[in-house]
Amino acid sequence: MKSAVYTKAGQVGIEEIKRPSIQEADDVIIRVVRACVCGSDLWSYRNPDIKAGHKNSGHEAIGIVEEVGEAITTVKPGDFIIAPFTHGCGQCDACRAGYDGTCDRHIGTNWSGGVQAEYIRFHFANWALVKIPGQPSDYSEGMLKSLLTLADVMPTGYHAARVANVQKGDKVVVIGDGAVGQCAVIAAKMRGASQIILMSRHEDRQQMALESGATAVVAERGEEGIAKVREILGGGADAALECVGTEAAVEQALGVLHNGGRMGIVGVPHYNNRALGSTFAQNISVAGGAASATTYDKQFLLKAVLDGDINPGRVFTSSYKLKDIDQAYKAMDERKTIKSMIVMD
Ligand SMILES: [Zn+2]
Ligand SMILES: [Zn+2]
């Protein structure tokens, strides 16, 4: 079967590799129907130390169940499913508290990898997979796009709003105008925020957010951006959703909050130097981590997509065949597209 592999920094190719097989009783083999490139994949793509042939870090897919391990009771071959990146077991304390992205039964990170491929092995499948009614042919391309966001970016955007405890009437600022930031805008609206400001310098991304529920956009950064936000809100924000993963984004989020405000972090951190006490003087609540993808999908996000209440699939502004995966990465790396979808043959 064909799989994307990193060939060198800034290049992805296709390799013929062995089709995965069932290894554990709780495994499912999935034929991928749609996959995509995540903002977080760009960290591997840009890594100057990447070795040729390194497996792709793709972790978002929808597909058809091909084969199931002997412990699988929830899905059967032929079922159409979302393959969330989180692999929660559904039974441990963390999963039961609604944090399947950091399931207690996994050591270290348990996320998917290698899903930019024709087939994948999906571990902890019995609870973690989310069944979609019908078959892919029952859905429009736009709906397939929205279903695909349920593997990562929509639950991740939602997670930022949940851990920041966004509530009805809140003033919310979203840092990051990529796919996760766009989904965080949708989530803040779902939770009843009265004002939602997206920090963005790109007109197309600003426009998309305004159509999804943002009430204002701020293009300025740093102190200037913070001043602009405070001017629009007539004070600080109740919640800031950090959807980038850089220290500059964290600073921006902290800067827009009023004392006692809440910050939700879902950008995978690429910094390592924030002391726990750094927010003490402002009484800021800080929370965040990997999204509860399966939990949110099962509880309300799949229904919201199927009912047409939300349309997160708009973040896929371009589509590619698997063989053109290099273009899919390049377009995102150069910020020519918000998110690249991979359509399997
Ligand atoms: Zn991702
Ligand atoms: Zn668990």
Short mmCIF file of C-alpha atoms and ligand atoms in Angstrom, two decimals:
data_model
loop_
_atom_site.label_atom_id
_atom_site.label_comp_id
_atom_site.label_asym_id
_atom_site.label_seq_id
_atom_site.Cartn_x
_atom_site.Cartn_y
_atom_site.Cartn_z
CA MET A 1 0.00 0.00 0.00
CA LYS A 2 1.02 3.62 -0.41
CA SER A 3 2.02 5.85 2.51
CA ALA A 4 3.43 9.36 2.80
CA VAL A 5 6.96 9.56 4.23
CA TYR A 6 9.22 12.52 4.99
CA THR A 7 12.18 12.45 2.63
CA LYS A 8 14.06 15.53 3.90
CA ALA A 9 13.23 18.85 5.55
CA GLY A 10 10.54 20.47 3.43
CA GLN A 11 9.74 17.40 1.35
CA VAL A 12 7.25 14.54 1.56
CA GLY A 13 7.14 11.58 -0.78
CA ILE A 14 5.19 8.37 -1.26
CA GLU A 15 6.55 4.95 -0.38
CA GLU A 16 5.17 1.47 -0.94
CA ILE A 17 4.96 -0.18 2.49
CA LYS A 18 3.43 -3.31 3.97
CA ARG A 19 -0.27 -3.04 4.75
CA PRO A 20 -0.81 -2.95 8.53
CA SER A 21 -2.32 -5.97 10.28
CA ILE A 22 -4.14 -6.58 13.56
CA GLN A 23 -1.65 -6.84 16.45
CA GLU A 24 -3.82 -6.44 19.54
CA ALA A 25 -7.36 -7.63 20.27
CA ASP A 26 -8.48 -3.97 20.48
CA ASP A 27 -7.12 -3.04 17.01
CA VAL A 28 -9.06 -2.12 13.90
CA ILE A 29 -7.65 -1.86 10.37
CA ILE A 30 -9.14 1.09 8.53
CA ARG A 31 -9.22 1.89 4.84
CA VAL A 32 -8.71 5.65 4.76
CA VAL A 33 -11.29 7.64 2.76
CA ARG A 34 -10.11 11.15 3.64
CA ALA A 35 -7.03 12.27 5.58
CA CYS A 36 -5.42 15.67 5.96
CA VAL A 37 -2.39 17.67 6.94
CA CYS A 38 -2.34 19.19 10.43
CA GLY A 39 -0.56 22.38 11.46
CA SER A 40 1.38 20.17 13.88
CA ASP A 41 2.65 18.01 10.97
CA LEU A 42 4.54 21.06 9.74
CA TRP A 43 6.90 20.77 12.73
CA SER A 44 8.06 17.37 11.39
CA TYR A 45 8.02 18.61 7.81
CA ARG A 46 10.31 21.54 8.64
CA ASN A 47 12.61 19.56 10.95
CA PRO A 48 16.15 19.81 9.50
CA ASP A 49 17.12 16.57 11.30
CA ILE A 50 14.34 14.46 9.80
CA LYS A 51 15.61 11.12 8.42
CA ALA A 52 14.64 10.00 4.92
CA GLY A 53 11.76 7.54 5.05
CA HIS A 54 10.44 8.80 8.41
CA LYS A 55 6.77 7.84 8.79
CA ASN A 56 4.33 10.72 8.32
CA SER A 57 2.84 12.27 11.46
CA GLY A 58 -0.67 12.49 9.95
CA HIS A 59 -3.27 11.67 12.58
CA GLU A 60 -6.69 12.70 11.24
CA ALA A 61 -8.85 10.44 9.09
CA ILE A 62 -12.27 9.15 8.27
CA GLY A 63 -12.56 5.73 6.72
CA ILE A 64 -14.11 2.33 6.41
CA VAL A 65 -13.51 -0.48 8.89
CA GLU A 66 -11.68 -3.23 7.00
CA GLU A 67 -10.86 -5.73 9.75
CA VAL A 68 -11.43 -5.91 13.52
CA GLY A 69 -9.52 -7.48 16.42
CA GLU A 70 -11.27 -10.10 18.54
CA ALA A 71 -12.16 -7.69 21.38
CA ILE A 72 -14.00 -5.28 19.09
CA THR A 73 -17.76 -5.18 19.67
CA THR A 74 -18.69 -1.63 18.65
CA VAL A 75 -17.87 -1.62 14.93
CA LYS A 76 -17.76 -4.18 12.15
CA PRO A 77 -16.17 -4.40 8.70
CA GLY A 78 -17.85 -1.98 6.32
CA ASP A 79 -18.74 0.63 8.96
CA PHE A 80 -17.99 4.29 8.20
CA ILE A 81 -16.04 5.85 11.07
CA ILE A 82 -14.16 8.88 12.38
CA ALA A 83 -10.65 7.93 13.56
CA PRO A 84 -9.94 10.52 16.31
CA PHE A 85 -6.24 11.07 17.01
CA THR A 86 -6.66 10.51 20.75
CA HIS A 87 -7.24 6.73 21.29
CA GLY A 88 -8.95 6.96 24.66
CA CYS A 89 -9.87 3.68 26.36
CA GLY A 90 -13.17 5.09 27.63
CA GLN A 91 -12.82 3.31 31.00
CA CYS A 92 -10.06 4.99 33.02
CA ASP A 93 -10.51 7.99 35.34
CA ALA A 94 -9.22 10.46 32.73
CA CYS A 95 -11.51 9.16 29.99
CA ARG A 96 -14.50 9.09 32.33
CA ALA A 97 -13.78 12.67 33.36
CA GLY A 98 -13.92 13.54 29.65
CA TYR A 99 -10.19 13.73 28.90
CA ASP A 100 -9.70 10.91 26.41
CA GLY A 101 -6.83 12.85 24.78
CA THR A 102 -4.75 12.06 27.83
CA CYS A 103 -6.11 8.61 28.69
CA ASP A 104 -4.53 7.21 31.88
CA ARG A 105 -3.93 3.85 30.25
CA HIS A 106 -1.47 5.18 27.71
CA ILE A 107 2.14 5.83 28.47
CA GLY A 108 3.33 9.17 27.11
CA THR A 109 1.42 10.42 24.12
CA ASN A 110 -0.91 7.92 22.51
CA TRP A 111 -1.79 9.82 19.39
CA SER A 112 -2.24 8.44 15.91
CA GLY A 113 0.58 8.63 13.38
CA GLY A 114 1.04 7.59 9.79
CA VAL A 115 -2.55 8.09 8.68
CA GLN A 116 -1.58 9.83 5.42
CA ALA A 117 -1.73 6.34 3.91
CA GLU A 118 -4.18 3.98 2.26
CA TYR A 119 -4.67 1.82 5.38
CA ILE A 120 -3.97 2.30 9.07
CA ARG A 121 -3.93 0.21 12.23
CA PHE A 122 -5.98 1.99 14.90
CA HIS A 123 -5.26 1.00 18.51
CA PHE A 124 -7.73 1.24 21.44
CA ALA A 125 -10.41 1.13 18.78
CA ASN A 126 -13.39 -0.32 20.61
CA TRP A 127 -14.29 2.87 22.46
CA ALA A 128 -12.23 5.48 20.60
CA LEU A 129 -13.68 5.10 17.09
CA VAL A 130 -16.81 7.09 16.32
CA LYS A 131 -19.37 5.52 14.01
CA ILE A 132 -20.93 7.71 11.30
CA PRO A 133 -24.36 6.69 10.01
CA GLY A 134 -24.40 5.35 6.44
CA GLN A 135 -21.58 5.34 3.94
CA PRO A 136 -19.32 8.07 2.48
CA SER A 137 -21.41 8.08 -0.73
CA ASP A 138 -24.41 9.27 1.33
CA TYR A 139 -22.64 12.59 2.07
CA SER A 140 -21.72 15.70 0.11
CA GLU A 141 -18.06 16.61 -0.18
CA GLY A 142 -18.68 19.53 2.18
CA MET A 143 -20.16 17.21 4.79
CA LEU A 144 -17.23 14.77 4.44
CA LYS A 145 -14.92 17.70 5.15
CA SER A 146 -16.81 18.57 8.32
CA LEU A 147 -16.79 14.92 9.43
CA LEU A 148 -13.03 14.84 8.88
CA THR A 149 -12.53 17.82 11.20
CA LEU A 150 -14.02 15.67 13.98
CA ALA A 151 -10.80 13.60 14.01
CA ASP A 152 -8.89 16.54 15.47
CA VAL A 153 -9.32 20.24 14.75
CA MET A 154 -12.98 20.73 15.67
CA PRO A 155 -12.69 18.85 19.00
CA THR A 156 -9.37 20.63 19.61
CA GLY A 157 -10.91 24.05 19.06
CA TYR A 158 -13.78 22.99 21.29
CA HIS A 159 -11.35 21.81 23.96
CA ALA A 160 -9.79 25.26 24.20
CA ALA A 161 -13.23 26.72 24.93
CA ARG A 162 -14.13 23.96 27.38
CA VAL A 163 -10.97 24.09 29.50
CA ALA A 164 -11.18 27.90 29.54
CA ASN A 165 -14.74 27.37 30.77
CA VAL A 166 -16.29 29.67 28.16
CA GLN A 167 -19.84 30.44 29.24
CA LYS A 168 -22.87 32.28 28.00
CA GLY A 169 -22.18 36.00 27.69
CA ASP A 170 -18.38 35.68 27.89
CA LYS A 171 -15.97 37.88 26.00
CA VAL A 172 -13.54 35.57 24.24
CA VAL A 173 -10.32 36.15 22.31
CA VAL A 174 -8.96 33.47 19.97
CA ILE A 175 -5.21 33.50 19.26
CA GLY A 176 -4.39 31.71 15.99
CA ASP A 177 -6.28 31.88 12.70
CA GLY A 178 -5.46 28.38 11.41
CA ALA A 179 -7.91 25.49 11.37
CA VAL A 180 -7.92 25.07 15.16
CA GLY A 181 -8.40 28.80 15.75
CA GLN A 182 -11.29 28.80 13.28
CA CYS A 183 -12.85 25.85 15.12
CA ALA A 184 -12.29 27.60 18.46
CA VAL A 185 -14.40 30.50 17.14
CA ILE A 186 -17.18 28.02 16.26
CA ALA A 187 -16.87 26.46 19.73
CA ALA A 188 -16.98 29.79 21.57
CA LYS A 189 -20.17 30.60 19.70
CA MET A 190 -21.65 27.15 20.52
CA ARG A 191 -21.01 27.87 24.20
CA GLY A 192 -22.77 31.22 24.02
CA ALA A 193 -19.94 33.77 24.03
CA SER A 194 -21.31 37.26 23.44
CA GLN A 195 -18.16 38.69 21.88
CA ILE A 196 -15.50 36.71 20.01
CA ILE A 197 -12.37 38.40 18.69
CA LEU A 198 -9.99 36.55 16.36
CA MET A 199 -6.40 37.76 16.19
CA SER A 200 -5.54 37.44 12.48
CA ARG A 201 -3.66 39.28 9.78
CA HIS A 202 -5.07 37.35 6.81
CA GLU A 203 -8.17 38.69 5.16
CA ASP A 204 -9.57 35.31 4.01
CA ARG A 205 -9.13 33.86 7.51
CA GLN A 206 -10.68 36.94 9.10
CA GLN A 207 -13.64 36.60 6.76
CA MET A 208 -14.13 32.91 7.54
CA ALA A 209 -14.10 33.60 11.27
CA LEU A 210 -16.57 36.48 10.94
CA GLU A 211 -18.93 34.13 9.08
CA SER A 212 -18.56 31.50 11.84
CA GLY A 213 -19.42 33.82 14.71
CA ALA A 214 -16.47 36.10 15.40
CA THR A 215 -17.71 39.60 16.23
CA ALA A 216 -14.42 41.36 15.45
CA VAL A 217 -10.93 40.70 14.16
CA VAL A 218 -7.68 42.31 15.28
CA ALA A 219 -4.70 42.28 12.91
CA GLU A 220 -2.21 43.96 15.24
CA ARG A 221 0.13 41.89 17.38
CA GLY A 222 1.98 42.39 20.64
CA GLU A 223 1.18 45.41 22.81
CA GLU A 224 -0.66 47.06 19.95
CA GLY A 225 -2.90 44.02 19.50
CA ILE A 226 -3.61 43.82 23.21
CA ALA A 227 -4.56 47.53 23.31
CA LYS A 228 -6.87 47.07 20.32
CA VAL A 229 -8.64 44.10 21.93
CA ARG A 230 -9.12 45.99 25.18
CA GLU A 231 -10.49 48.96 23.28
CA ILE A 232 -13.06 46.77 21.45
CA LEU A 233 -14.10 44.90 24.61
CA GLY A 234 -14.02 47.97 26.85
CA GLY A 235 -11.65 46.03 29.12
CA GLY A 236 -10.05 42.61 29.33
CA ALA A 237 -11.40 39.30 28.03
CA ASP A 238 -12.99 36.60 30.21
CA ALA A 239 -11.30 33.82 28.24
CA ALA A 240 -8.39 33.56 25.80
CA LEU A 241 -8.03 30.49 23.57
CA GLU A 242 -4.41 29.85 22.61
CA CYS A 243 -4.36 27.81 19.38
CA VAL A 244 -0.78 28.28 18.18
CA GLY A 245 1.73 26.78 20.60
CA THR A 246 4.36 29.52 20.70
CA GLU A 247 5.39 31.66 23.62
CA ALA A 248 4.37 34.80 21.71
CA ALA A 249 0.84 33.40 21.46
CA VAL A 250 0.78 32.66 25.20
CA GLU A 251 1.93 36.23 25.92
CA GLN A 252 -0.80 37.54 23.66
CA ALA A 253 -3.42 35.43 25.44
CA LEU A 254 -2.28 36.52 28.90
CA GLY A 255 -2.16 40.14 27.76
CA VAL A 256 -5.79 40.32 26.67
CA LEU A 257 -7.27 38.75 29.83
CA HIS A 258 -8.61 40.72 32.76
CA ASN A 259 -7.31 39.65 36.17
CA GLY A 260 -9.04 36.41 37.08
CA GLY A 261 -9.48 35.48 33.42
CA ARG A 262 -9.08 31.99 31.97
CA MET A 263 -6.68 30.73 29.34
CA GLY A 264 -7.30 27.51 27.36
CA ILE A 265 -4.21 26.13 25.64
CA VAL A 266 -4.48 23.70 22.73
CA GLY A 267 -1.48 24.73 20.61
CA VAL A 268 1.11 21.95 21.07
CA PRO A 269 3.76 23.87 23.08
CA HIS A 270 7.02 24.62 21.33
CA TYR A 271 8.43 26.41 24.37
CA ASN A 272 9.52 25.03 27.67
CA ASN A 273 10.19 27.93 29.91
CA ARG A 274 6.97 29.18 31.49
CA ALA A 275 7.11 28.95 35.24
CA LEU A 276 3.95 27.88 37.06
CA GLY A 277 4.01 31.08 39.11
CA SER A 278 4.13 33.40 36.12
CA THR A 279 0.36 34.00 36.14
CA PHE A 280 0.02 34.31 39.94
CA ALA A 281 -0.16 38.10 40.08
CA GLN A 282 -3.10 38.15 37.66
CA ASN A 283 -5.01 35.21 39.18
CA ILE A 284 -5.22 33.63 35.72
CA SER A 285 -6.57 30.09 35.38
CA VAL A 286 -4.51 28.12 32.89
CA ALA A 287 -5.64 24.78 31.48
CA GLY A 288 -5.08 22.80 28.35
CA GLY A 289 -3.77 19.73 26.61
CA ALA A 290 -4.83 17.26 23.97
CA ALA A 291 -8.51 17.45 23.06
CA SER A 292 -11.17 14.98 24.15
CA ALA A 293 -11.93 14.10 20.56
CA THR A 294 -13.99 10.94 21.01
CA THR A 295 -15.89 12.36 23.99
CA TYR A 296 -16.98 15.55 22.24
CA ASP A 297 -17.77 13.74 18.97
CA LYS A 298 -20.00 11.22 20.72
CA GLN A 299 -21.63 13.73 23.05
CA PHE A 300 -22.49 16.55 20.65
CA LEU A 301 -20.08 17.43 17.83
CA LEU A 302 -21.09 14.66 15.40
CA LYS A 303 -24.74 15.57 15.90
CA ALA A 304 -23.99 19.28 15.42
CA VAL A 305 -22.27 18.50 12.10
CA LEU A 306 -24.96 16.07 10.88
CA ASP A 307 -27.71 18.55 11.81
CA GLY A 308 -25.89 21.30 9.92
CA ASP A 309 -25.57 23.46 13.05
CA ILE A 310 -21.84 23.90 12.46
CA ASN A 311 -19.76 23.74 9.30
CA PRO A 312 -16.12 23.32 10.38
CA GLY A 313 -15.22 21.63 7.06
CA ARG A 314 -14.74 25.09 5.57
CA VAL A 315 -11.21 25.04 6.98
CA PHE A 316 -10.26 22.67 4.13
CA THR A 317 -9.53 25.28 1.51
CA SER A 318 -7.75 22.84 -0.82
CA SER A 319 -7.78 19.12 -1.67
CA TYR A 320 -5.08 16.83 -3.03
CA LYS A 321 -4.60 13.21 -4.06
CA LEU A 322 -2.25 11.17 -1.89
CA LYS A 323 0.36 11.21 -4.67
CA ASP A 324 0.41 15.03 -4.45
CA ILE A 325 1.01 15.04 -0.69
CA ASP A 326 4.12 17.21 -1.09
CA GLN A 327 1.96 19.98 -2.57
CA ALA A 328 -0.53 19.55 0.28
CA TYR A 329 2.20 20.22 2.85
CA LYS A 330 3.80 23.00 0.83
CA ALA A 331 0.53 24.92 0.46
CA MET A 332 0.05 24.88 4.23
CA ASP A 333 3.68 25.67 4.98
CA GLU A 334 3.46 28.73 2.73
CA ARG A 335 0.08 29.64 4.26
CA LYS A 336 -1.57 29.48 0.85
CA THR A 337 -4.28 27.25 2.29
CA ILE A 338 -5.75 26.97 5.78
CA LYS A 339 -5.86 23.18 5.75
CA SER A 340 -5.13 20.57 3.07
CA MET A 341 -7.38 17.56 2.64
CA ILE A 342 -6.11 14.29 1.12
CA VAL A 343 -8.65 12.44 -1.01
CA MET A 344 -7.94 8.73 -1.37
CA ASP A 345 -8.72 6.91 -4.62
ZN ZN B 1 -3.69 17.55 14.32
ZN ZN B 2 -8.68 5.96 29.18
#
